[in-house]
């Protein structure tokens, strides 16, 4: 059922958003380094690697510069137009093609590079591999401001590996264990909701039973514990 919904939603979205997508293609072709799409290998279902589609927002050689595949706030590798695309998440829209082709789902764990995926524990990796990665998901919603977290003293690969990755892994495990049509549709609704209300704490109320974040992340993630 979820696969049929993925095909329907991604197909309809590609048709509906085609004027916007075409405009972005033209803008990117005429600015920055002239690159339109950024294709990168990501970890998929059953550990199969696939090429993830994104609009180009950074320098071509950015994975080999600075913090590698981890992007921090004010990252100098991000191009001027790219800042807007990343802030609005428009750069993620080409992943609708990945969903339509079957590499991804509308809802699922965030598709990661091999480098960042290796930051997860073996248990977390094996759990995540059971499902298709998603355009949005519980982990993506809660860490929607990840680049804002990674700045100042937190702007390091070590902070990502030792603080962010372990907790993000727990969130993705929670999703896999609780996935179903209810979580599918609620995740879509909350994804849209947080676009208009980015400081909302409703995610902690809607997704009951989520693992508690470590103290270093509670403020950044707008954590609020609701009574059952």
Coordinates of C-alpha atoms in Angstrom, one line a residue:
X1 CA 0.0 0.0 0.0
X2 CA 2.8 2.5 0.9
X3 CA 4.5 1.9 -2.4
X4 CA 1.3 2.7 -4.3
X5 CA 0.9 5.9 -2.2
X6 CA 4.6 6.8 -2.9
X7 CA 4.0 6.5 -6.7
X8 CA 0.8 8.5 -6.6
X9 CA 2.1 11.3 -4.4
X10 CA 5.5 11.6 -6.1
X11 CA 3.9 11.5 -9.6
X12 CA 1.3 14.2 -8.7
X13 CA 3.9 16.4 -7.0
X14 CA 6.2 16.2 -10.0
X15 CA 3.3 17.4 -12.3
X16 CA 2.1 20.1 -9.9
X17 CA 5.6 21.4 -9.1
X18 CA 6.9 21.2 -12.7
X19 CA 6.8 25.1 -13.2
X20 CA 8.8 25.7 -10.0
X21 CA 11.2 22.9 -10.8
X22 CA 11.8 24.2 -14.4
X23 CA 12.4 27.7 -13.0
X24 CA 15.0 26.4 -10.5
X25 CA 16.8 24.5 -13.3
X26 CA 17.1 27.7 -15.4
X27 CA 18.3 29.8 -12.4
X28 CA 20.9 27.2 -11.4
X29 CA 22.1 26.9 -15.0
X30 CA 22.7 30.6 -15.1
X31 CA 24.3 31.1 -11.7
X32 CA 27.0 29.6 -9.5
X33 CA 29.0 26.9 -11.3
X34 CA 26.3 26.2 -13.8
X35 CA 25.4 22.8 -12.2
X36 CA 21.8 21.9 -11.9
X37 CA 21.7 18.6 -10.1
X38 CA 23.9 17.1 -7.4
X39 CA 24.0 13.3 -7.5
X40 CA 25.5 11.4 -4.6
X41 CA 25.6 7.8 -3.5
X42 CA 23.3 7.1 -0.5
X43 CA 22.5 4.0 1.5
X44 CA 19.3 2.4 0.5
X45 CA 17.0 -0.5 1.5
X46 CA 18.9 -3.8 2.2
X47 CA 22.2 -1.8 2.0
X48 CA 21.9 -1.2 -1.8
X49 CA 23.5 2.1 -2.8
X50 CA 21.6 4.5 -5.1
X51 CA 22.1 8.0 -6.6
X52 CA 20.3 10.6 -4.7
X53 CA 19.0 13.6 -6.7
X54 CA 19.3 17.1 -5.3
X55 CA 19.5 20.6 -6.7
X56 CA 23.1 21.8 -6.6
X57 CA 23.6 24.1 -3.7
X58 CA 27.4 23.8 -3.0
X59 CA 30.7 23.9 -4.7
X60 CA 31.3 20.8 -7.0
X61 CA 34.2 19.5 -4.8
X62 CA 32.5 20.2 -1.5
X63 CA 32.6 16.6 -0.3
X64 CA 36.4 16.8 -0.3
X65 CA 36.5 20.2 1.4
X66 CA 36.0 21.4 5.0
X67 CA 33.8 19.1 7.0
X68 CA 33.1 16.7 4.1
X69 CA 29.5 15.4 3.9
X70 CA 28.5 17.3 7.1
X71 CA 27.2 20.8 6.5
X72 CA 27.5 23.4 9.2
X73 CA 25.8 26.8 9.7
X74 CA 27.4 29.5 7.5
X75 CA 29.3 26.8 5.5
X76 CA 31.4 28.7 3.0
X77 CA 31.0 25.9 0.4
X78 CA 27.3 26.8 0.0
X79 CA 26.6 29.0 -3.1
X80 CA 24.4 32.2 -2.9
X81 CA 21.3 30.7 -4.5
X82 CA 22.0 27.5 -2.6
X83 CA 21.4 29.2 0.7
X84 CA 17.8 29.9 -0.2
X85 CA 17.2 26.5 -1.7
X86 CA 18.6 24.8 1.5
X87 CA 16.7 27.1 3.9
X88 CA 13.3 26.4 2.1
X89 CA 14.2 22.7 1.5
X90 CA 13.5 23.2 -2.2
X91 CA 16.8 21.6 -2.9
X92 CA 15.3 18.3 -1.8
X93 CA 12.4 18.3 -4.3
X94 CA 14.3 16.3 -7.0
X95 CA 14.2 13.4 -4.7
X96 CA 10.6 13.0 -5.9
X97 CA 12.3 11.2 -8.8
X98 CA 14.0 8.8 -6.4
X99 CA 10.6 8.1 -4.8
X100 CA 8.9 7.5 -8.2
X101 CA 11.7 5.2 -9.3
X102 CA 11.5 3.2 -6.0
X103 CA 14.8 4.1 -4.4
X104 CA 13.0 6.0 -1.6
X105 CA 9.7 6.5 0.0
X106 CA 7.8 9.7 0.9
X107 CA 8.4 8.8 4.6
X108 CA 11.4 7.0 6.0
X109 CA 14.8 7.4 7.6
X110 CA 17.0 10.1 6.1
X111 CA 19.1 8.6 3.3
X112 CA 22.8 9.1 4.3
X113 CA 26.2 8.9 2.7
X114 CA 28.3 5.9 3.5
X115 CA 30.4 8.1 5.7
X116 CA 27.6 9.5 7.8
X117 CA 25.8 6.1 7.9
X118 CA 28.9 4.6 9.4
X119 CA 28.4 6.9 12.4
X120 CA 25.4 4.7 13.4
X121 CA 25.8 1.6 15.6
X122 CA 25.7 -1.8 13.9
X123 CA 22.2 -2.4 15.4
X124 CA 20.9 0.9 14.1
X125 CA 22.4 0.3 10.6
X126 CA 20.8 -3.1 10.4
X127 CA 17.4 -1.7 11.5
X128 CA 17.4 1.2 9.1
X129 CA 18.3 -1.1 6.1
X130 CA 15.0 -2.9 6.6
X131 CA 13.0 0.0 5.0
X132 CA 13.4 2.5 2.1
X133 CA 14.8 5.9 3.1
X134 CA 12.4 8.8 2.9
X135 CA 12.1 12.3 1.7
X136 CA 10.8 13.2 5.2
X137 CA 10.6 11.3 8.4
X138 CA 10.7 11.6 12.2
X139 CA 14.4 12.1 12.2
X140 CA 14.3 14.6 9.4
X141 CA 11.6 16.7 11.1
X142 CA 13.3 16.8 14.5
X143 CA 16.7 17.6 12.9
X144 CA 15.3 20.0 10.3
X145 CA 17.6 22.7 11.8
X146 CA 20.7 20.5 11.9
X147 CA 22.9 23.1 10.2
X148 CA 21.9 25.6 12.9
X149 CA 23.0 23.1 15.6
X150 CA 26.4 22.6 13.9
X151 CA 28.0 26.0 14.6
X152 CA 30.4 27.5 17.1
X153 CA 31.8 24.9 19.5
X154 CA 29.5 22.3 18.0
X155 CA 30.8 22.7 14.4
X156 CA 32.8 19.5 14.3
X157 CA 32.6 16.0 12.9
X158 CA 33.2 14.7 16.4
X159 CA 30.1 16.5 17.8
X160 CA 28.1 15.0 14.9
X161 CA 29.5 11.5 15.4
X162 CA 29.2 11.4 19.2
X163 CA 26.1 13.5 20.0
X164 CA 23.9 13.9 16.9
X165 CA 24.3 10.6 15.1
X166 CA 23.6 8.3 18.2
X167 CA 20.3 10.2 18.9
X168 CA 19.3 10.5 15.3
X169 CA 19.9 6.7 15.1
X170 CA 17.5 6.1 18.0
X171 CA 14.8 8.2 16.2
X172 CA 15.2 6.2 13.0
X173 CA 15.0 2.9 15.0
X174 CA 11.8 4.2 16.6
X175 CA 10.3 4.9 13.1
X176 CA 11.1 1.5 11.8
X177 CA 9.5 -0.2 14.8
X178 CA 6.4 2.0 14.6
X179 CA 5.9 2.5 10.9
X180 CA 2.5 2.1 9.3
X181 CA -0.1 4.1 7.5
X182 CA -0.9 6.2 10.5
X183 CA 2.8 7.3 10.9
X184 CA 3.0 7.7 7.1
X185 CA 0.2 10.3 6.9
X186 CA 1.0 12.0 10.2
X187 CA 4.6 12.5 9.1
X188 CA 3.4 14.1 5.9
X189 CA 1.1 16.4 7.8
X190 CA 3.8 17.4 10.4
X191 CA 6.3 18.0 7.7
X192 CA 4.0 20.6 6.1
X193 CA 3.1 22.0 9.5
X194 CA 6.8 22.7 10.5
X195 CA 7.4 24.6 7.3
X196 CA 4.9 27.3 8.5
X197 CA 5.6 26.9 12.2
X198 CA 9.3 25.9 12.5
X199 CA 9.5 26.5 16.3
X200 CA 6.5 24.2 17.0
X201 CA 6.8 21.5 19.7
X202 CA 3.9 19.5 18.4
X203 CA 6.1 16.8 17.1
X204 CA 6.9 15.7 20.6
X205 CA 3.1 15.4 21.3
X206 CA 2.1 13.7 18.1
X207 CA 4.9 11.1 18.0
X208 CA 4.5 9.6 21.5
X209 CA 7.2 7.5 22.9
X210 CA 10.1 9.1 21.1
X211 CA 13.5 8.6 22.8
X212 CA 14.5 11.6 24.9
X213 CA 17.3 13.7 23.4
X214 CA 20.6 14.2 25.2
X215 CA 20.9 17.4 27.3
X216 CA 23.2 19.0 24.6
X217 CA 20.4 18.8 22.1
X218 CA 17.2 19.5 24.1
X219 CA 17.2 23.3 23.5
X220 CA 18.1 23.1 19.8
X221 CA 15.4 20.5 19.2
X222 CA 12.6 22.4 21.1
X223 CA 12.2 19.4 23.2
X224 CA 9.1 19.2 25.5
X225 CA 8.0 16.3 27.5
X226 CA 4.3 15.7 27.4
X227 CA 2.4 13.7 29.9
X228 CA 0.7 10.5 28.6

